[in-house]
Coordinates of C-alpha atoms and ligand atoms in Angstrom, one line a residue:
M250 CA 0.1 0.0 -0.1
T251 CA 1.3 3.5 -0.7
A252 CA 1.9 6.0 2.2
E253 CA -0.9 8.0 0.9
A254 CA -3.2 5.3 0.6
T255 CA -2.0 4.3 4.2
Q256 CA -2.6 7.7 5.7
K257 CA -6.0 7.8 4.0
M258 CA -7.2 4.5 5.6
Q259 CA -6.0 5.8 9.1
F260 CA -7.9 9.3 8.7
L261 CA -11.3 7.4 8.0
Y262 CA -10.6 4.9 10.8
A263 CA -10.1 7.5 13.4
L264 CA -13.2 9.2 12.0
R265 CA -15.4 5.9 12.6
S266 CA -13.7 5.3 15.8
K267 CA -14.8 8.9 17.1
G268 CA -18.5 7.9 16.0
V269 CA -18.4 9.3 12.4
T270 CA -20.5 6.3 10.9
N271 CA -22.9 7.8 8.5
S272 CA -21.7 6.4 5.3
R273 CA -22.7 9.6 2.9
V274 CA -20.9 11.5 5.3
L275 CA -17.9 9.2 5.2
T276 CA -17.6 9.0 1.2
A277 CA -17.5 13.0 1.1
M278 CA -15.0 13.1 3.4
E279 CA -12.8 10.8 1.7
K280 CA -13.5 12.5 -1.3
I281 CA -12.5 15.7 -0.2
D282 CA -9.1 16.2 0.4
R283 CA -8.1 18.2 3.7
G284 CA -4.4 19.0 2.4
P285 CA -5.3 21.9 0.0
F286 CA -7.3 23.9 3.0
I287 CA -3.9 24.1 4.9
R288 CA -1.2 25.9 4.1
G289 CA 2.4 26.3 5.2
Y290 CA 4.1 24.5 8.1
F291 CA 1.2 22.6 9.1
S292 CA 0.2 21.1 6.0
E293 CA 2.0 18.0 6.7
R294 CA -0.4 17.2 9.6
A295 CA -3.5 17.6 7.4
Y296 CA -4.8 14.0 7.5
E297 CA -4.0 13.8 11.5
D298 CA -7.7 14.4 13.7
M299 CA -6.5 17.6 15.0
P300 CA -7.7 21.2 14.6
L301 CA -5.1 23.3 13.0
P302 CA -4.1 27.1 12.7
I303 CA -5.2 28.9 9.4
A304 CA -4.7 32.6 8.8
C305 CA -6.4 35.4 10.5
G306 CA -5.9 33.8 14.0
Q307 CA -8.6 31.0 13.2
T308 CA -8.8 27.3 13.0
I309 CA -9.8 24.5 10.7
S310 CA -11.9 22.1 12.9
Q311 CA -11.0 18.6 13.7
P312 CA -12.1 16.3 11.2
S313 CA -14.0 14.4 13.6
V314 CA -15.6 17.0 14.8
V315 CA -16.4 18.2 11.1
G316 CA -18.0 14.7 10.8
L317 CA -20.0 14.8 13.7
M318 CA -21.4 18.0 12.9
T319 CA -22.5 17.2 9.2
Q320 CA -24.1 13.9 10.4
A321 CA -26.0 15.9 12.9
L322 CA -27.3 18.0 10.4
D323 CA -28.5 15.1 8.6
L324 CA -28.5 16.6 4.9
G325 CA -30.8 15.8 2.2
P326 CA -29.5 15.8 -1.7
R327 CA -32.1 18.9 -2.1
D328 CA -31.3 20.9 0.9
K329 CA -30.0 24.6 0.7
V330 CA -27.6 25.2 3.7
L331 CA -26.1 28.2 5.4
E332 CA -22.8 28.0 7.0
I333 CA -21.3 30.6 9.5
G334 CA -17.7 30.7 9.8
T335 CA -16.1 29.5 6.3
G336 CA -12.4 29.4 7.8
S337 CA -10.3 27.2 5.5
G338 CA -13.6 26.1 3.5
Y339 CA -13.2 22.5 4.3
Q340 CA -16.2 22.2 6.2
A341 CA -18.4 23.8 3.1
A342 CA -16.6 21.4 0.7
I343 CA -18.1 18.4 2.7
L344 CA -21.4 20.1 2.9
S345 CA -21.2 21.0 -1.0
Q346 CA -20.9 17.0 -1.8
L347 CA -24.5 16.2 0.6
A348 CA -26.7 19.2 -0.4
R349 CA -27.9 21.0 -3.4
R350 CA -26.4 24.4 -2.4
V351 CA -24.1 25.8 0.3
Y352 CA -23.7 29.6 1.0
T353 CA -20.9 30.2 3.7
I354 CA -20.1 33.3 5.6
D355 CA -17.1 34.3 7.3
R356 CA -16.0 37.7 8.6
H357 CA -12.5 37.7 7.4
R358 CA -12.1 38.9 3.7
R359 CA -8.8 37.1 3.3
L360 CA -10.3 33.7 4.3
V361 CA -13.2 34.0 2.1
Q362 CA -10.9 34.8 -0.8
E363 CA -8.7 31.7 -0.1
A364 CA -11.5 29.3 0.5
R365 CA -13.1 30.6 -2.8
A366 CA -10.0 29.8 -4.9
I367 CA -9.9 26.4 -3.4
F368 CA -13.6 25.7 -4.3
E369 CA -13.1 27.1 -8.0
S370 CA -9.8 24.9 -8.2
L371 CA -11.8 21.8 -7.3
A372 CA -14.7 22.8 -9.5
L373 CA -17.0 22.8 -6.3
S374 CA -19.5 25.2 -8.1
N375 CA -22.7 24.6 -5.8
I376 CA -21.0 27.0 -2.8
T377 CA -21.5 30.5 -2.8
T378 CA -19.2 32.4 -0.6
L379 CA -19.8 35.7 1.3
T380 CA -17.6 38.2 3.3
A381 CA -20.3 39.6 6.2
D382 CA -21.2 39.3 9.8
G383 CA -22.6 36.1 9.7
S384 CA -24.8 36.5 13.1
F385 CA -27.6 38.2 11.1
G386 CA -27.7 35.4 8.6
L387 CA -28.7 35.8 4.9
P388 CA -32.1 37.1 4.7
D389 CA -32.0 36.9 0.8
Q390 CA -31.9 33.4 0.5
A391 CA -33.4 32.2 3.6
P392 CA -35.3 30.3 4.8
F393 CA -32.7 27.6 5.1
D394 CA -33.3 23.8 5.2
R395 CA -30.1 23.2 7.2
I396 CA -28.0 26.0 9.1
L397 CA -24.4 25.2 10.6
V398 CA -22.4 27.7 12.8
T399 CA -18.7 26.7 13.0
A400 CA -17.8 29.6 15.9
A401 CA -19.4 29.4 19.0
A402 CA -22.0 32.2 20.4
E403 CA -23.2 32.4 23.8
D404 CA -27.0 31.8 22.7
P405 CA -28.3 30.8 19.4
P406 CA -28.3 34.0 17.3
G407 CA -32.1 35.1 16.8
P408 CA -31.9 35.8 13.0
L409 CA -30.3 32.3 12.4
L410 CA -33.5 30.3 14.4
A411 CA -35.8 32.8 12.3
Q412 CA -34.2 32.1 9.1
L413 CA -34.6 28.1 9.7
K414 CA -37.3 26.4 7.7
I415 CA -40.3 24.6 9.7
G416 CA -38.7 21.0 9.8
G417 CA -35.3 22.5 9.5
I418 CA -32.1 21.6 11.6
M419 CA -29.4 23.7 13.2
V420 CA -26.3 22.6 14.8
L421 CA -24.2 25.1 16.4
P422 CA -21.4 25.2 19.7
V423 CA -23.1 27.5 22.3
G424 CA -21.3 28.8 25.4
Q425 CA -18.3 31.4 26.5
S426 CA -15.3 31.2 24.3
D427 CA -12.9 30.6 27.2
T428 CA -14.9 27.5 28.5
V429 CA -16.1 24.5 27.1
Q430 CA -19.1 24.8 25.2
S431 CA -21.9 22.7 24.1
L432 CA -22.6 21.3 20.5
I433 CA -26.4 21.9 20.2
R434 CA -29.0 20.6 17.3
V435 CA -31.8 22.9 17.0
T436 CA -35.1 21.5 15.0
R437 CA -37.7 23.7 14.5
H438 CA -41.4 22.8 14.5
E439 CA -44.5 24.4 13.5
D440 CA -44.9 25.9 17.0
G441 CA -41.6 26.2 18.4
Y442 CA -37.7 24.8 18.6
D443 CA -36.4 21.8 20.2
Y444 CA -33.2 21.6 21.6
D445 CA -30.8 18.6 21.9
E446 CA -27.2 18.6 23.3
L447 CA -24.8 16.5 21.4
R448 CA -21.1 16.9 23.0
S449 CA -18.8 19.2 24.4
V450 CA -16.6 20.7 22.0
R451 CA -14.2 23.9 21.6
F452 CA -14.3 26.5 19.0
V453 CA -13.3 29.9 18.3
P454 CA -15.9 32.7 19.3
L455 CA -18.7 34.1 17.2
V456 CA -17.3 37.8 16.9
E457 CA -19.3 40.7 15.8
G458 CA -18.7 42.9 13.0
L459 CA -16.3 42.3 10.3
G460 CA -12.6 41.2 10.4
K461 CA -9.6 43.8 10.0
D462 CA -8.7 42.8 6.7
G463 CA -12.3 43.7 5.6
Ligands
SAH30 N1 -15.8 25.9 9.2 C1 -14.3 26.5 9.1 C2 -13.7 26.5 10.3 C3 -14.2 27.8 11.2 S1 -13.1 28.4 12.2 C4 -13.5 25.4 8.2 O1 -13.9 24.2 8.0 O2 -12.1 25.4 8.3 C5 -14.6 29.4 12.5 C6 -14.5 31.0 11.8 O3 -15.7 31.5 12.2 C7 -13.4 32.1 11.7 O4 -12.9 31.7 10.3 C8 -14.1 33.2 12.0 O5 -13.3 34.3 11.1 C9 -15.3 33.1 11.8 N2 -16.6 34.2 12.4 C10 -16.3 34.5 13.7 N3 -17.2 35.2 13.9 C11 -18.2 34.9 12.7 C12 -19.4 36.0 12.3 N4 -20.0 36.9 13.2 N5 -19.6 36.2 11.0 C13 -18.9 35.4 10.1 N6 -17.9 34.4 10.5 C14 -17.3 34.3 11.7

């Protein structure tokens, strides 16, 4: 077996052993190579199950957490998805394999530009990128079947709750940024919202306004 094949096998094994068992999610994660989403010094660690630093002081999430969040979203092939926190673009690329259309927003213009270039090079044409404060969602495209937030807020932002379809699911970390946060799944019903706590996680905070680079 080549070194590359061994690395890929270990990557998928780590995902499964941490509870990523949905075959569609595993197939998407096998197809989308995490390598191109990490630049420079840390790129050789792309296939390890750990979060890594990216530009603008942000992090690319741990692959098993990406897998568990994606699995919790229970995506269908016709779904329109909103992601808040593009970061490297890795999570959005995984979502693009499982949904019809993905809108992804980050407050750092540089991250959005770099992610867009990778999406273009991989011909992932169903992803739309935007630089904005994602706490307000994307009213123009609402409502969404699914919403994924990859930065921690103290509470689920009201505009995002409002932009979820009835029957829709939102997955997000909530809690103070310097303590342990909870990953929660919010399901919208005709007459309200249900909240499930999935596990503890640690994400960078959801920050108001645009990043200094625009
Ligand atoms: N999903 C990413 C990891 C995200 S890290 C990946 O796959 O690599 C969290 C990201 O959320 C950071 O890039 C940060 O800039 C962004 N972020 C924080 N607050 C935000 C806000 N209010 N609006 C949009 N993006 C935000």
